[in-house]
Amino acid sequence: MPSATVDPTQKSPDLSQKLPKLVSRKRPRPVHESPVPSVKTTPLPLPPPLDSIRFTVPTRRILSIHDHELFLKSPTYTLLTSFIFTFSDSVRDKPISSISTSDLDPSVTAILSVLDSAQELLKEHPPEDNGGSRFGNPAFRSYVNALTTQLPAWHSRLPLPPDFPSEALIELTTYISNSLGSASRIDYGSGHELNFLLWLLCLNRLSLLPPPTFPSLVLIVFPKYLELIRAIQTAYYLEPAGSHGVWGLDDYQFLPFLFGASQLVNHPYLRPGSIHSQLTLEEEGKDYLYLNQVAFVNSMKNVEGLRWHSPMLDDISASKNWGKVEQGMRRMFEKEVLGKVPVMQHFLFGGLIPAVDGMSREEDAGGVGDAEGVEEGQVVIIKDGMRHVHNPNSWGDCCGIKVPGSVGAAGETRRAHGQGLRRVPFD
């Protein structure tokens, strides 16, 4: 049989056209939107004209649930959240070292001077011998009284314009003095921390702190305030105001976590879980408020491991990224600080931070004789300026049980034993 011959000029058929196209077997993942809407920053209103402000001594106006509901719907609530969240936005992706201290605004420099003077004043009012007690030291009251006397003169360091109304000083001094804690209860909490931001907000409303100063206020002034507060807590063992114990975010502070999370939103290598590394806290804490506050919390506990002494911080560290942490802190600030009557009942309203029509006034709220909600055998008393229904037949816990803060416990342990805390390694 003759053999088959192949024509060399004939082209081979292109079999690639007959092969089926490769199709990915993976189904596209649906994009799930978070059921919880993100908390946006509303634009910060411009400062009002000075002649439109009626200055007055700031007083409490949230005296009932109805007052609180009015506040949550008021322009003051919008102003406050806008100011806090604008602060947070201003330091996004910025470490503390990014702020040059050589060209600070004169108002910022004056504020730092006031905080330095407040810290120097501590030396003139040493804590009393409290018999080894871990509770608040009474010498704190004399310190607050002395500081309140000095505050008007200290405010003159600010670059005040010639037409600055002297009546505004009473509002400024009230907020800054209340930012250091309660002299009557010798305690400190997130409500007092909020008063420091209200002081800065008042200065902003007086056109002394424009938005370009916000990064330096958060990254230079606010850490200086934390340094002062820690010195006060260490000296006088301030009790935590309204502490939730281990189930709270922190015994004393909240805003370092909000501002600190914003700093870390797009960090190239630090993750929420990095807070479990002691080396990371030591190396990066000087640049990031969140890490610095976690390091301070760790230093005040006699148990090693966030899972034991701060389970909420431990839970948050499992978040995928810092953006989720920052959004969670915004929602927590609205719900757990501004949204809680026990915190906001001490909120002070004046001319710069006004109340709305319909909110109660302390002088019109009724005195001890008001018997609303009082059962037989109970007595209405005024405790720390607040109306309280006291039950004389209880164990005394209706008035609140004093809880020593971790700072006081750690300080007394160091004083008694002359050394640092003895760690209990559960992990």
Short mmCIF file of C-alpha atoms in Angstrom, two decimals:
data_model
loop_
_atom_site.label_atom_id
_atom_site.label_comp_id
_atom_site.label_asym_id
_atom_site.label_seq_id
_atom_site.Cartn_x
_atom_site.Cartn_y
_atom_site.Cartn_z
CA MET A 1 0.00 0.00 0.00
CA PRO A 2 1.24 3.42 -0.73
CA SER A 3 2.27 5.38 2.43
CA ALA A 4 0.44 8.56 3.40
CA THR A 5 2.26 11.71 2.51
CA VAL A 6 2.11 14.96 4.51
CA ASP A 7 2.05 18.21 2.66
CA PRO A 8 4.56 20.46 4.48
CA THR A 9 2.79 23.56 3.22
CA GLN A 10 -0.49 22.60 4.89
CA LYS A 11 -1.07 24.33 8.27
CA SER A 12 -2.08 22.34 11.35
CA PRO A 13 -5.59 23.04 12.61
CA ASP A 14 -5.78 25.40 15.60
CA LEU A 15 -7.23 23.07 18.23
CA SER A 16 -7.16 25.80 20.93
CA GLN A 17 -10.36 27.21 19.45
CA LYS A 18 -12.11 23.91 20.12
CA LEU A 19 -11.14 23.78 23.82
CA PRO A 20 -13.77 25.01 26.25
CA LYS A 21 -12.97 28.27 27.98
CA LEU A 22 -11.76 27.99 31.55
CA VAL A 23 -14.39 29.29 33.94
CA SER A 24 -13.69 29.81 37.62
CA ARG A 25 -15.71 27.42 39.75
CA LYS A 26 -15.63 29.88 42.66
CA ARG A 27 -18.78 31.84 43.04
CA PRO A 28 -18.35 35.54 43.64
CA ARG A 29 -18.81 36.36 47.29
CA PRO A 30 -21.70 38.68 47.97
CA VAL A 31 -20.77 41.99 49.54
CA HIS A 32 -22.46 42.17 52.91
CA GLU A 33 -22.98 45.65 54.25
CA SER A 34 -22.65 46.07 57.98
CA PRO A 35 -26.09 46.07 59.65
CA VAL A 36 -24.79 48.81 61.95
CA PRO A 37 -24.43 52.14 60.09
CA SER A 38 -21.09 53.91 60.42
CA VAL A 39 -20.90 57.01 62.57
CA LYS A 40 -20.15 59.99 60.34
CA THR A 41 -18.59 63.29 61.36
CA THR A 42 -20.95 66.22 60.91
CA PRO A 43 -19.35 69.56 59.94
CA LEU A 44 -18.31 71.66 62.92
CA PRO A 45 -20.39 74.87 63.11
CA LEU A 46 -18.60 78.19 63.01
CA PRO A 47 -18.14 80.00 66.36
CA PRO A 48 -21.06 82.29 67.19
CA PRO A 49 -20.63 86.08 67.49
CA LEU A 50 -19.52 87.02 71.01
CA ASP A 51 -22.35 89.51 71.43
CA SER A 52 -24.88 86.69 70.90
CA ILE A 53 -23.62 84.63 73.87
CA ARG A 54 -25.17 85.06 77.28
CA PHE A 55 -22.43 83.96 79.66
CA THR A 56 -23.46 82.32 82.91
CA VAL A 57 -22.17 79.95 85.56
CA PRO A 58 -22.44 76.42 84.07
CA THR A 59 -25.00 74.28 85.89
CA ARG A 60 -26.55 70.85 85.60
CA ARG A 61 -29.68 70.73 83.44
CA ILE A 62 -30.12 66.98 82.85
CA LEU A 63 -32.16 66.18 85.93
CA SER A 64 -34.57 63.64 84.43
CA ILE A 65 -34.89 61.17 81.58
CA HIS A 66 -36.97 63.75 79.71
CA ASP A 67 -34.12 66.29 80.00
CA HIS A 68 -31.70 63.69 78.65
CA GLU A 69 -33.96 62.96 75.68
CA LEU A 70 -34.12 66.67 74.89
CA PHE A 71 -30.33 66.86 75.02
CA LEU A 72 -29.88 63.93 72.62
CA LYS A 73 -31.96 65.80 70.01
CA SER A 74 -30.44 69.22 70.63
CA PRO A 75 -27.95 71.30 68.60
CA THR A 76 -25.57 71.07 71.58
CA TYR A 77 -25.42 67.28 71.18
CA THR A 78 -24.63 67.70 67.48
CA LEU A 79 -21.99 70.33 68.29
CA LEU A 80 -20.34 68.08 70.88
CA THR A 81 -20.20 64.95 68.71
CA SER A 82 -18.99 66.99 65.75
CA PHE A 83 -16.19 68.48 67.85
CA ILE A 84 -15.06 65.12 69.30
CA PHE A 85 -15.22 63.26 65.99
CA THR A 86 -13.48 66.11 64.14
CA PHE A 87 -10.70 65.76 66.70
CA SER A 88 -10.55 62.06 65.88
CA ASP A 89 -10.46 62.69 62.12
CA SER A 90 -7.70 65.28 62.50
CA VAL A 91 -5.18 62.70 63.80
CA ARG A 92 -5.97 59.84 61.41
CA ASP A 93 -2.73 58.06 60.50
CA LYS A 94 -0.67 60.58 62.48
CA PRO A 95 1.78 59.53 65.21
CA ILE A 96 2.56 61.93 68.04
CA SER A 97 6.06 62.46 66.64
CA SER A 98 4.56 63.98 63.47
CA ILE A 99 3.67 67.14 65.40
CA SER A 100 6.47 69.68 65.69
CA THR A 101 6.55 71.30 69.12
CA SER A 102 8.65 74.21 67.87
CA ASP A 103 5.88 75.96 65.93
CA LEU A 104 2.79 75.41 68.06
CA ASP A 105 -0.05 77.92 68.05
CA PRO A 106 0.27 80.45 70.92
CA SER A 107 -3.04 79.23 72.38
CA VAL A 108 -1.76 75.64 72.45
CA THR A 109 1.45 76.76 74.15
CA ALA A 110 -0.59 78.65 76.77
CA ILE A 111 -2.75 75.58 77.46
CA LEU A 112 0.38 73.47 77.99
CA SER A 113 1.60 76.11 80.43
CA VAL A 114 -1.67 75.90 82.40
CA LEU A 115 -1.37 72.10 82.63
CA ASP A 116 2.25 72.39 83.75
CA SER A 117 1.23 74.80 86.50
CA ALA A 118 -1.54 72.45 87.60
CA GLN A 119 0.99 69.65 87.91
CA GLU A 120 3.45 71.83 89.82
CA LEU A 121 0.68 72.69 92.28
CA LEU A 122 0.55 69.04 93.34
CA LYS A 123 3.83 69.53 95.22
CA GLU A 124 2.18 72.10 97.50
CA HIS A 125 -0.62 69.72 98.47
CA PRO A 126 0.87 66.34 99.33
CA PRO A 127 -1.53 63.50 100.19
CA GLU A 128 -2.48 63.03 103.81
CA ASP A 129 -1.55 59.94 105.78
CA ASN A 130 -4.67 57.91 105.14
CA GLY A 131 -3.75 54.95 107.30
CA GLY A 132 -2.95 52.73 104.33
CA SER A 133 -6.39 53.23 102.79
CA ARG A 134 -6.76 52.57 99.09
CA PHE A 135 -9.69 54.98 98.81
CA GLY A 136 -9.62 58.65 97.83
CA ASN A 137 -7.30 60.92 99.81
CA PRO A 138 -8.99 64.00 101.36
CA ALA A 139 -6.03 66.21 100.40
CA PHE A 140 -7.45 66.21 96.88
CA ARG A 141 -10.09 68.70 98.04
CA SER A 142 -7.49 71.26 99.13
CA TYR A 143 -5.69 70.79 95.81
CA VAL A 144 -8.86 71.47 93.80
CA ASN A 145 -9.66 74.54 95.93
CA ALA A 146 -6.17 75.96 95.39
CA LEU A 147 -6.30 75.23 91.68
CA THR A 148 -9.70 76.89 91.27
CA THR A 149 -8.29 80.03 92.89
CA GLN A 150 -5.38 80.13 90.42
CA LEU A 151 -7.32 79.38 87.23
CA PRO A 152 -8.48 82.94 86.38
CA ALA A 153 -4.88 84.18 86.45
CA TRP A 154 -3.66 81.18 84.46
CA HIS A 155 -6.21 81.90 81.73
CA SER A 156 -4.62 85.30 81.20
CA ARG A 157 -1.72 83.45 79.53
CA LEU A 158 -3.98 82.79 76.55
CA PRO A 159 -3.74 85.27 73.67
CA LEU A 160 -7.03 86.93 74.55
CA PRO A 161 -8.24 89.74 72.29
CA PRO A 162 -8.80 93.21 73.81
CA ASP A 163 -12.58 92.82 73.59
CA PHE A 164 -12.56 89.42 75.31
CA PRO A 165 -15.56 89.25 77.70
CA SER A 166 -14.42 88.75 81.28
CA GLU A 167 -17.70 86.93 81.98
CA ALA A 168 -16.43 84.02 79.87
CA LEU A 169 -13.76 83.21 82.45
CA ILE A 170 -16.32 81.77 84.86
CA GLU A 171 -17.36 79.24 82.24
CA LEU A 172 -13.78 78.34 81.30
CA THR A 173 -12.65 77.86 84.91
CA THR A 174 -15.70 75.74 85.74
CA TYR A 175 -15.03 73.23 82.96
CA ILE A 176 -11.29 72.88 83.55
CA SER A 177 -11.67 72.51 87.32
CA ASN A 178 -14.33 69.82 86.83
CA SER A 179 -12.07 67.95 84.41
CA LEU A 180 -9.76 66.85 87.23
CA GLY A 181 -12.36 64.90 89.22
CA SER A 182 -15.00 65.44 91.87
CA ALA A 183 -13.74 67.11 95.05
CA SER A 184 -16.78 65.99 97.02
CA ARG A 185 -16.69 62.33 96.00
CA ILE A 186 -12.90 62.17 95.34
CA ASP A 187 -13.48 60.20 92.16
CA TYR A 188 -12.78 60.51 88.45
CA GLY A 189 -14.35 59.04 85.33
CA SER A 190 -15.17 59.55 81.67
CA GLY A 191 -17.56 62.40 82.56
CA HIS A 192 -14.67 64.39 84.05
CA GLU A 193 -12.53 63.56 81.03
CA LEU A 194 -15.34 64.94 78.87
CA ASN A 195 -15.16 68.23 80.79
CA PHE A 196 -11.61 68.73 79.55
CA LEU A 197 -12.87 68.48 75.96
CA LEU A 198 -15.68 70.91 76.87
CA TRP A 199 -13.03 73.37 78.05
CA LEU A 200 -11.31 73.08 74.67
CA LEU A 201 -14.68 73.38 72.94
CA CYS A 202 -15.35 76.63 74.82
CA LEU A 203 -12.00 77.99 73.67
CA ASN A 204 -12.93 76.97 70.13
CA ARG A 205 -16.27 78.77 70.42
CA LEU A 206 -14.32 81.84 71.54
CA SER A 207 -12.23 81.58 68.32
CA LEU A 208 -9.03 80.81 70.24
CA LEU A 209 -8.61 77.25 68.92
CA PRO A 210 -9.37 77.07 65.17
CA PRO A 211 -9.44 73.68 63.36
CA PRO A 212 -5.75 73.84 62.26
CA THR A 213 -4.80 73.48 65.96
CA PHE A 214 -6.79 70.23 66.40
CA PRO A 215 -3.96 67.76 65.63
CA SER A 216 -1.67 69.40 68.19
CA LEU A 217 -4.51 69.51 70.73
CA VAL A 218 -5.06 65.76 70.43
CA LEU A 219 -1.44 64.65 70.15
CA ILE A 220 0.34 67.20 72.38
CA VAL A 221 -2.20 68.77 74.75
CA PHE A 222 -4.34 65.70 75.45
CA PRO A 223 -1.34 63.48 76.39
CA LYS A 224 -0.22 66.29 78.72
CA TYR A 225 -3.66 66.22 80.32
CA LEU A 226 -3.41 62.43 80.73
CA GLU A 227 -0.01 62.90 82.37
CA LEU A 228 -1.57 65.35 84.84
CA ILE A 229 -4.51 63.05 85.57
CA ARG A 230 -2.25 60.08 86.19
CA ALA A 231 -0.18 62.18 88.59
CA ILE A 232 -3.38 63.21 90.44
CA GLN A 233 -4.64 59.62 90.54
CA THR A 234 -1.30 58.37 91.82
CA ALA A 235 -1.15 61.05 94.52
CA TYR A 236 -4.75 61.01 95.76
CA TYR A 237 -6.04 57.54 94.75
CA LEU A 238 -9.15 58.89 93.03
CA GLU A 239 -11.88 56.27 92.95
CA PRO A 240 -13.33 55.27 89.57
CA ALA A 241 -16.63 57.07 88.96
CA GLY A 242 -19.28 54.64 87.77
CA SER A 243 -16.77 51.87 87.06
CA HIS A 244 -18.03 48.65 85.46
CA GLY A 245 -15.07 46.74 86.90
CA VAL A 246 -13.35 44.32 84.52
CA TRP A 247 -16.34 44.57 82.17
CA GLY A 248 -15.65 48.20 81.41
CA LEU A 249 -13.28 49.58 78.82
CA ASP A 250 -11.19 51.41 81.42
CA ASP A 251 -11.71 52.53 85.01
CA TYR A 252 -11.04 56.17 84.17
CA GLN A 253 -10.48 57.07 80.51
CA PHE A 254 -12.30 56.62 77.20
CA LEU A 255 -11.05 59.16 74.67
CA PRO A 256 -7.46 57.80 74.37
CA PHE A 257 -8.99 54.71 72.78
CA LEU A 258 -11.11 56.71 70.33
CA PHE A 259 -8.34 59.08 69.27
CA GLY A 260 -5.72 56.32 69.41
CA ALA A 261 -7.71 54.00 67.13
CA SER A 262 -7.99 56.82 64.57
CA GLN A 263 -4.20 57.22 64.64
CA LEU A 264 -3.78 53.57 63.68
CA VAL A 265 -6.47 53.15 61.00
CA ASN A 266 -4.05 52.59 58.09
CA HIS A 267 -0.93 51.59 59.99
CA PRO A 268 1.28 49.31 57.86
CA TYR A 269 2.06 46.69 60.50
CA LEU A 270 0.36 47.43 63.84
CA ARG A 271 -2.89 45.50 64.22
CA PRO A 272 -5.53 45.47 66.99
CA GLY A 273 -3.96 42.26 68.29
CA SER A 274 -0.60 44.02 68.69
CA ILE A 275 -1.69 45.27 72.12
CA HIS A 276 -0.82 41.83 73.53
CA SER A 277 2.87 42.37 72.81
CA GLN A 278 4.65 44.09 75.68
CA LEU A 279 7.57 44.96 73.40
CA THR A 280 5.19 46.67 70.95
CA LEU A 281 3.61 48.69 73.75
CA GLU A 282 7.03 49.83 74.97
CA GLU A 283 8.35 50.76 71.53
CA GLU A 284 5.22 52.25 69.94
CA GLY A 285 3.32 53.56 72.98
CA LYS A 286 5.14 56.89 72.88
CA ASP A 287 3.62 57.58 69.46
CA TYR A 288 0.10 56.14 69.78
CA LEU A 289 -2.48 57.00 72.45
CA TYR A 290 -4.26 53.64 72.27
CA LEU A 291 -1.09 51.64 72.95
CA ASN A 292 0.04 54.07 75.64
CA GLN A 293 -3.25 53.74 77.51
CA VAL A 294 -3.16 49.93 77.31
CA ALA A 295 0.38 49.99 78.69
CA PHE A 296 -0.75 52.19 81.59
CA VAL A 297 -3.70 49.88 82.33
CA ASN A 298 -1.34 46.89 82.37
CA SER A 299 1.02 48.66 84.76
CA MET A 300 -1.77 49.20 87.30
CA LYS A 301 -2.97 45.59 87.43
CA ASN A 302 -1.54 42.75 89.50
CA VAL A 303 -2.73 40.13 87.00
CA GLU A 304 -0.91 39.44 83.75
CA GLY A 305 -2.99 39.31 80.59
CA LEU A 306 -5.75 41.54 79.23
CA ARG A 307 -8.12 38.57 79.14
CA TRP A 308 -8.14 38.57 82.93
CA HIS A 309 -8.17 42.22 83.97
CA SER A 310 -9.60 43.91 80.83
CA PRO A 311 -11.70 41.39 78.86
CA MET A 312 -13.39 44.13 76.80
CA LEU A 313 -10.03 45.37 75.51
CA ASP A 314 -9.12 41.74 74.89
CA ASP A 315 -12.31 41.21 72.84
CA ILE A 316 -11.71 44.39 70.83
CA SER A 317 -8.20 43.19 69.95
CA ALA A 318 -9.80 40.44 67.81
CA SER A 319 -11.17 43.05 65.37
CA LYS A 320 -10.03 42.75 61.75
CA ASN A 321 -8.66 46.27 61.49
CA TRP A 322 -8.38 49.59 63.29
CA GLY A 323 -11.17 51.10 61.20
CA LYS A 324 -13.65 48.77 62.86
CA VAL A 325 -12.20 49.61 66.26
CA GLU A 326 -12.52 53.35 65.62
CA GLN A 327 -16.12 53.02 64.46
CA GLY A 328 -16.91 50.90 67.51
CA MET A 329 -15.39 53.55 69.78
CA ARG A 330 -17.56 56.22 68.15
CA ARG A 331 -20.71 54.18 68.77
CA MET A 332 -19.59 53.42 72.32
CA PHE A 333 -18.97 57.11 73.00
CA GLU A 334 -22.49 57.95 71.86
CA LYS A 335 -24.14 55.08 73.76
CA GLU A 336 -22.02 54.63 76.89
CA VAL A 337 -20.98 58.23 77.59
CA LEU A 338 -23.44 60.67 76.02
CA GLY A 339 -26.28 58.14 76.08
CA LYS A 340 -26.12 57.30 79.80
CA VAL A 341 -28.06 59.39 82.31
CA PRO A 342 -25.71 58.51 85.25
CA VAL A 343 -22.86 60.09 83.30
CA MET A 344 -24.72 62.98 81.70
CA GLN A 345 -26.54 64.05 84.87
CA HIS A 346 -23.30 65.83 85.81
CA PHE A 347 -22.97 67.54 82.41
CA LEU A 348 -22.75 71.33 82.77
CA PHE A 349 -24.51 73.82 80.49
CA GLY A 350 -23.65 77.49 80.19
CA GLY A 351 -23.64 80.20 77.54
CA LEU A 352 -21.00 78.63 75.31
CA ILE A 353 -22.52 75.14 75.61
CA PRO A 354 -26.21 75.98 75.96
CA ALA A 355 -29.13 73.87 77.10
CA VAL A 356 -32.37 73.83 75.12
CA ASP A 357 -35.76 75.13 76.12
CA GLY A 358 -37.73 72.70 78.22
CA MET A 359 -34.81 71.28 80.20
CA SER A 360 -35.04 71.44 83.98
CA ARG A 361 -33.17 73.87 86.19
CA GLU A 362 -31.62 72.94 89.50
CA GLU A 363 -33.37 75.78 91.32
CA ASP A 364 -36.75 74.66 89.94
CA ALA A 365 -36.30 70.90 90.25
CA GLY A 366 -37.69 70.58 93.75
CA GLY A 367 -35.85 69.92 96.96
CA VAL A 368 -35.69 67.19 99.51
CA GLY A 369 -39.40 67.36 100.11
CA ASP A 370 -40.20 66.05 96.64
CA ALA A 371 -41.75 62.64 97.38
CA GLU A 372 -42.08 61.33 93.81
CA GLY A 373 -41.18 57.65 93.69
CA VAL A 374 -40.69 57.38 97.45
CA GLU A 375 -42.06 54.29 99.18
CA GLU A 376 -42.93 53.89 102.83
CA GLY A 377 -39.83 53.75 105.02
CA GLN A 378 -37.62 55.50 102.47
CA VAL A 379 -36.08 58.94 102.92
CA VAL A 380 -35.19 61.49 100.25
CA ILE A 381 -31.77 63.02 100.75
CA ILE A 382 -29.41 65.16 98.68
CA LYS A 383 -26.11 63.33 98.18
CA ASP A 384 -23.28 65.08 96.33
CA GLY A 385 -25.79 67.55 94.92
CA MET A 386 -28.06 64.81 93.57
CA ARG A 387 -31.52 63.79 94.77
CA HIS A 388 -31.30 60.27 96.22
CA VAL A 389 -33.96 57.99 97.69
CA HIS A 390 -32.27 56.38 100.68
CA ASN A 391 -33.47 53.12 102.18
CA PRO A 392 -32.43 53.04 105.86
CA ASN A 393 -33.28 49.33 106.11
CA SER A 394 -30.77 48.24 103.45
CA TRP A 395 -27.16 47.19 103.88
CA GLY A 396 -26.09 50.69 102.88
CA ASP A 397 -25.45 49.77 99.27
CA CYS A 398 -28.30 51.90 97.94
CA CYS A 399 -26.05 54.96 98.17
CA GLY A 400 -23.35 53.21 96.20
CA ILE A 401 -20.48 51.12 97.52
CA LYS A 402 -17.11 52.82 97.34
CA VAL A 403 -14.73 50.96 95.04
CA PRO A 404 -10.98 51.56 95.28
CA GLY A 405 -9.38 52.23 91.94
CA SER A 406 -6.59 50.11 90.51
CA VAL A 407 -4.27 53.12 90.79
CA GLY A 408 -4.89 53.35 94.52
CA ALA A 409 -4.47 49.62 95.02
CA ALA A 410 -1.21 49.58 93.05
CA GLY A 411 0.12 52.68 94.78
CA GLU A 412 -0.59 51.39 98.27
CA THR A 413 1.03 48.05 97.41
CA ARG A 414 4.17 49.80 96.23
CA ARG A 415 4.23 52.04 99.30
CA ALA A 416 3.77 49.14 101.71
CA HIS A 417 6.25 46.74 100.12
CA GLY A 418 8.67 49.17 98.49
CA GLN A 419 8.53 47.40 95.15
CA GLY A 420 6.38 46.96 92.07
CA LEU A 421 3.28 44.85 91.82
CA ARG A 422 3.66 41.12 92.30
CA ARG A 423 2.19 39.64 89.16
CA VAL A 424 -0.20 36.71 89.21
CA PRO A 425 0.51 34.83 85.93
CA PHE A 426 -2.79 33.20 85.02
CA ASP A 427 -1.79 32.71 81.37
#
